[in-house]
Amino acid sequence: MVELSPIEINGHTFLAVTVLLPKTTLLAVSNDKGYIMCGALDIGLLNDKLKDRKIIAGRAVGVRTIEQLLNAPLESVTWEAEELGIHKGMIGKEALLKML
């Protein structure tokens, strides 16, 4: 099952995506500039193999819901996210607001 829902953070709308898979759930919150995602996101791949795409993204681990993803500290971020002032340890929703 895939669930898409708009969420608001400080008056700005983002898209929350939940994908229920066998034995795991993928979680992401995005806008047109970047996204945060659960532990399934491979930051190393984005920074190394896909660096020419300049993807702005952050990864939080140990989250099971969109609410947890929004409030969890990011475990890692892409180099492009760092350029925007997004850093490891920043709370998910704070990182999203830097992607405006």
N, C-alpha and C. Protein backbone atom coordinates (compact mmCIF):
# COMPACT_ATOMS: atom_id res chain seq x y z
N MET A 1 0.83 -1.18 0.00
CA MET A 1 0.00 0.00 0.00
C MET A 1 0.88 1.24 0.00
N VAL A 2 0.45 2.25 -0.73
CA VAL A 2 1.15 3.53 -0.79
C VAL A 2 0.19 4.61 -0.31
N GLU A 3 0.66 5.43 0.62
CA GLU A 3 -0.16 6.53 1.13
C GLU A 3 0.56 7.84 0.86
N LEU A 4 -0.11 8.76 0.21
CA LEU A 4 0.41 10.10 -0.07
C LEU A 4 -0.47 11.10 0.67
N SER A 5 0.15 12.04 1.37
CA SER A 5 -0.65 13.06 2.05
C SER A 5 0.15 14.34 2.18
N PRO A 6 -0.53 15.47 1.95
CA PRO A 6 0.16 16.75 2.16
C PRO A 6 0.28 17.01 3.66
N ILE A 7 1.39 17.60 4.06
CA ILE A 7 1.55 18.01 5.45
C ILE A 7 2.07 19.45 5.45
N GLU A 8 1.72 20.19 6.46
CA GLU A 8 2.16 21.57 6.58
C GLU A 8 3.15 21.71 7.71
N ILE A 9 4.21 22.46 7.42
CA ILE A 9 5.21 22.80 8.43
C ILE A 9 5.40 24.31 8.34
N ASN A 10 5.03 25.01 9.39
CA ASN A 10 5.15 26.48 9.43
C ASN A 10 4.53 27.14 8.20
N GLY A 11 3.38 26.64 7.77
CA GLY A 11 2.67 27.24 6.65
C GLY A 11 3.15 26.81 5.28
N HIS A 12 4.10 25.90 5.21
CA HIS A 12 4.62 25.41 3.94
C HIS A 12 4.17 23.96 3.75
N THR A 13 3.74 23.63 2.53
CA THR A 13 3.22 22.30 2.25
C THR A 13 4.30 21.38 1.69
N PHE A 14 4.36 20.18 2.24
CA PHE A 14 5.26 19.14 1.79
C PHE A 14 4.42 17.89 1.50
N LEU A 15 4.99 16.94 0.79
CA LEU A 15 4.29 15.69 0.49
C LEU A 15 4.89 14.57 1.32
N ALA A 16 4.07 13.90 2.11
CA ALA A 16 4.49 12.75 2.91
C ALA A 16 4.12 11.48 2.15
N VAL A 17 5.07 10.55 2.06
CA VAL A 17 4.87 9.30 1.35
C VAL A 17 5.20 8.14 2.29
N THR A 18 4.26 7.21 2.41
CA THR A 18 4.48 6.00 3.18
C THR A 18 4.24 4.82 2.25
N VAL A 19 5.22 3.92 2.17
CA VAL A 19 5.10 2.73 1.33
C VAL A 19 5.25 1.51 2.24
N LEU A 20 4.16 0.75 2.37
CA LEU A 20 4.18 -0.46 3.19
C LEU A 20 4.68 -1.62 2.35
N LEU A 21 5.81 -2.19 2.75
CA LEU A 21 6.41 -3.33 2.07
C LEU A 21 6.51 -4.49 3.05
N PRO A 22 6.71 -5.70 2.56
CA PRO A 22 6.89 -6.82 3.50
C PRO A 22 8.08 -6.55 4.43
N LYS A 23 7.84 -6.59 5.71
CA LYS A 23 8.85 -6.46 6.75
C LYS A 23 9.51 -5.09 6.85
N THR A 24 9.03 -4.09 6.13
CA THR A 24 9.57 -2.74 6.25
C THR A 24 8.59 -1.71 5.73
N THR A 25 8.80 -0.48 6.13
CA THR A 25 8.00 0.64 5.65
C THR A 25 8.95 1.74 5.20
N LEU A 26 8.75 2.23 3.97
CA LEU A 26 9.55 3.34 3.48
C LEU A 26 8.81 4.63 3.79
N LEU A 27 9.54 5.62 4.30
CA LEU A 27 8.95 6.91 4.66
C LEU A 27 9.76 8.02 4.00
N ALA A 28 9.06 9.01 3.45
CA ALA A 28 9.73 10.17 2.87
C ALA A 28 8.83 11.39 2.99
N VAL A 29 9.45 12.54 3.12
CA VAL A 29 8.74 13.81 3.08
C VAL A 29 9.53 14.71 2.14
N SER A 30 8.85 15.32 1.16
CA SER A 30 9.56 16.06 0.14
C SER A 30 8.85 17.34 -0.27
N ASN A 31 9.59 18.15 -1.00
CA ASN A 31 9.03 19.26 -1.76
C ASN A 31 9.74 19.24 -3.11
N ASP A 32 9.64 20.31 -3.88
CA ASP A 32 10.24 20.28 -5.22
C ASP A 32 11.76 20.44 -5.20
N LYS A 33 12.34 20.70 -4.03
CA LYS A 33 13.79 20.93 -3.93
C LYS A 33 14.56 19.75 -3.34
N GLY A 34 13.95 19.03 -2.38
CA GLY A 34 14.66 17.95 -1.72
C GLY A 34 13.75 17.10 -0.86
N TYR A 35 14.36 16.24 -0.03
CA TYR A 35 13.55 15.35 0.80
C TYR A 35 14.35 14.80 1.98
N ILE A 36 13.58 14.31 2.95
CA ILE A 36 14.15 13.51 4.03
C ILE A 36 13.51 12.14 3.92
N MET A 37 14.23 11.12 4.40
CA MET A 37 13.73 9.77 4.24
C MET A 37 14.20 8.90 5.39
N CYS A 38 13.59 7.75 5.53
CA CYS A 38 13.96 6.78 6.55
C CYS A 38 15.32 6.15 6.23
N GLY A 39 15.72 5.21 7.04
CA GLY A 39 17.02 4.56 6.91
C GLY A 39 17.27 3.83 5.61
N ALA A 40 16.26 3.62 4.78
CA ALA A 40 16.45 2.94 3.50
C ALA A 40 17.23 3.80 2.50
N LEU A 41 17.33 5.09 2.77
CA LEU A 41 18.04 6.01 1.87
C LEU A 41 19.55 5.77 1.96
N ASP A 42 20.20 5.66 0.83
CA ASP A 42 21.64 5.43 0.77
C ASP A 42 22.35 6.74 0.42
N ILE A 43 22.75 7.49 1.44
CA ILE A 43 23.41 8.78 1.23
C ILE A 43 24.72 8.60 0.46
N GLY A 44 25.46 7.54 0.77
CA GLY A 44 26.72 7.29 0.06
C GLY A 44 26.50 7.17 -1.44
N LEU A 45 25.47 6.47 -1.84
CA LEU A 45 25.14 6.33 -3.26
C LEU A 45 24.84 7.69 -3.87
N LEU A 46 24.05 8.50 -3.18
CA LEU A 46 23.69 9.82 -3.70
C LEU A 46 24.91 10.72 -3.83
N ASN A 47 25.81 10.66 -2.84
CA ASN A 47 27.01 11.50 -2.87
C ASN A 47 28.05 11.02 -3.87
N ASP A 48 28.16 9.72 -4.07
CA ASP A 48 29.20 9.18 -4.92
C ASP A 48 28.74 8.89 -6.34
N LYS A 49 27.88 7.94 -6.50
CA LYS A 49 27.46 7.51 -7.84
C LYS A 49 26.51 8.49 -8.54
N LEU A 50 25.73 9.23 -7.75
CA LEU A 50 24.75 10.14 -8.34
C LEU A 50 25.07 11.61 -8.06
N LYS A 51 26.33 11.92 -7.75
CA LYS A 51 26.69 13.28 -7.36
C LYS A 51 26.38 14.32 -8.43
N ASP A 52 26.39 13.93 -9.69
CA ASP A 52 26.07 14.88 -10.76
C ASP A 52 24.61 15.34 -10.72
N ARG A 53 23.76 14.62 -10.02
CA ARG A 53 22.35 15.00 -9.89
C ARG A 53 22.13 16.07 -8.81
N LYS A 54 23.12 16.27 -7.95
CA LYS A 54 23.07 17.29 -6.89
C LYS A 54 21.81 17.17 -6.04
N ILE A 55 21.57 15.97 -5.52
CA ILE A 55 20.37 15.67 -4.74
C ILE A 55 20.48 16.22 -3.33
N ILE A 56 19.44 16.91 -2.91
CA ILE A 56 19.35 17.46 -1.56
C ILE A 56 18.51 16.49 -0.74
N ALA A 57 19.15 15.81 0.23
CA ALA A 57 18.42 14.79 0.99
C ALA A 57 19.07 14.56 2.35
N GLY A 58 18.25 14.06 3.26
CA GLY A 58 18.71 13.68 4.58
C GLY A 58 18.10 12.36 4.99
N ARG A 59 18.80 11.65 5.88
CA ARG A 59 18.38 10.30 6.29
C ARG A 59 18.26 10.23 7.81
N ALA A 60 17.12 9.72 8.27
CA ALA A 60 16.91 9.46 9.70
C ALA A 60 16.71 7.96 9.87
N VAL A 61 17.30 7.40 10.90
CA VAL A 61 17.18 5.96 11.13
C VAL A 61 16.32 5.68 12.36
N GLY A 62 15.73 4.48 12.38
CA GLY A 62 14.93 4.06 13.52
C GLY A 62 13.55 4.68 13.59
N VAL A 63 13.07 5.23 12.47
CA VAL A 63 11.74 5.85 12.45
C VAL A 63 10.73 4.91 11.82
N ARG A 64 9.51 4.95 12.32
CA ARG A 64 8.47 4.05 11.82
C ARG A 64 7.22 4.79 11.34
N THR A 65 7.18 6.11 11.55
CA THR A 65 6.03 6.91 11.12
C THR A 65 6.55 8.23 10.55
N ILE A 66 5.68 8.90 9.81
CA ILE A 66 6.03 10.22 9.28
C ILE A 66 6.30 11.19 10.43
N GLU A 67 5.49 11.15 11.47
CA GLU A 67 5.70 12.03 12.63
C GLU A 67 7.08 11.81 13.25
N GLN A 68 7.49 10.56 13.38
CA GLN A 68 8.83 10.28 13.91
C GLN A 68 9.91 10.80 12.97
N LEU A 69 9.70 10.65 11.67
CA LEU A 69 10.67 11.15 10.69
C LEU A 69 10.83 12.66 10.80
N LEU A 70 9.74 13.36 10.97
CA LEU A 70 9.78 14.82 11.08
C LEU A 70 10.52 15.28 12.34
N ASN A 71 10.47 14.49 13.39
CA ASN A 71 11.05 14.90 14.67
C ASN A 71 12.37 14.22 15.02
N ALA A 72 12.85 13.37 14.15
CA ALA A 72 14.10 12.65 14.41
C ALA A 72 15.31 13.46 13.93
N PRO A 73 16.44 13.29 14.62
CA PRO A 73 17.67 13.90 14.12
C PRO A 73 18.16 13.15 12.89
N LEU A 74 18.66 13.88 11.92
CA LEU A 74 19.19 13.24 10.72
C LEU A 74 20.51 12.56 11.03
N GLU A 75 20.64 11.34 10.57
CA GLU A 75 21.84 10.55 10.79
C GLU A 75 22.91 10.89 9.76
N SER A 76 22.48 11.29 8.56
CA SER A 76 23.41 11.68 7.50
C SER A 76 22.67 12.55 6.48
N VAL A 77 23.44 13.34 5.75
CA VAL A 77 22.86 14.23 4.72
C VAL A 77 23.79 14.24 3.51
N THR A 78 23.25 14.61 2.37
CA THR A 78 24.07 14.71 1.15
C THR A 78 24.90 15.98 1.20
N TRP A 79 25.91 15.99 0.34
CA TRP A 79 26.77 17.18 0.25
C TRP A 79 25.96 18.40 -0.19
N GLU A 80 25.01 18.19 -1.08
CA GLU A 80 24.17 19.31 -1.53
C GLU A 80 23.32 19.86 -0.40
N ALA A 81 22.85 18.98 0.49
CA ALA A 81 22.08 19.44 1.65
C ALA A 81 22.97 20.27 2.57
N GLU A 82 24.22 19.84 2.76
CA GLU A 82 25.15 20.60 3.58
C GLU A 82 25.35 22.01 3.04
N GLU A 83 25.35 22.14 1.73
CA GLU A 83 25.49 23.47 1.09
C GLU A 83 24.35 24.41 1.50
N LEU A 84 23.19 23.85 1.83
CA LEU A 84 22.03 24.66 2.25
C LEU A 84 22.00 24.89 3.76
N GLY A 85 22.98 24.35 4.47
CA GLY A 85 23.01 24.50 5.92
C GLY A 85 22.33 23.38 6.67
N ILE A 86 22.01 22.30 5.97
CA ILE A 86 21.41 21.11 6.60
C ILE A 86 22.56 20.23 7.06
N HIS A 87 22.50 19.76 8.30
CA HIS A 87 23.62 18.98 8.82
C HIS A 87 23.14 17.79 9.64
N LYS A 88 24.05 16.87 9.82
CA LYS A 88 23.81 15.69 10.65
C LYS A 88 23.38 16.17 12.04
N GLY A 89 22.36 15.52 12.60
CA GLY A 89 21.85 15.88 13.92
C GLY A 89 20.69 16.86 13.88
N MET A 90 20.48 17.54 12.75
CA MET A 90 19.36 18.47 12.61
C MET A 90 18.06 17.68 12.57
N ILE A 91 17.02 18.20 13.19
CA ILE A 91 15.71 17.56 13.19
C ILE A 91 15.12 17.61 11.78
N GLY A 92 14.41 16.55 11.39
CA GLY A 92 13.86 16.43 10.04
C GLY A 92 13.08 17.64 9.56
N LYS A 93 12.14 18.13 10.37
CA LYS A 93 11.33 19.26 9.89
C LYS A 93 12.15 20.54 9.76
N GLU A 94 13.19 20.70 10.56
CA GLU A 94 14.08 21.86 10.41
C GLU A 94 14.82 21.78 9.07
N ALA A 95 15.25 20.57 8.72
CA ALA A 95 15.93 20.37 7.44
C ALA A 95 15.00 20.68 6.27
N LEU A 96 13.75 20.24 6.37
CA LEU A 96 12.79 20.52 5.30
C LEU A 96 12.59 22.01 5.11
N LEU A 97 12.53 22.76 6.18
CA LEU A 97 12.35 24.21 6.08
C LEU A 97 13.53 24.89 5.41
N LYS A 98 14.71 24.30 5.49
CA LYS A 98 15.89 24.84 4.79
C LYS A 98 15.83 24.54 3.30
N MET A 99 14.94 23.64 2.90
CA MET A 99 14.80 23.27 1.48
C MET A 99 13.80 24.14 0.74
N LEU A 100 13.35 25.21 1.35
CA LEU A 100 12.37 26.09 0.69
C LEU A 100 13.03 26.99 -0.32
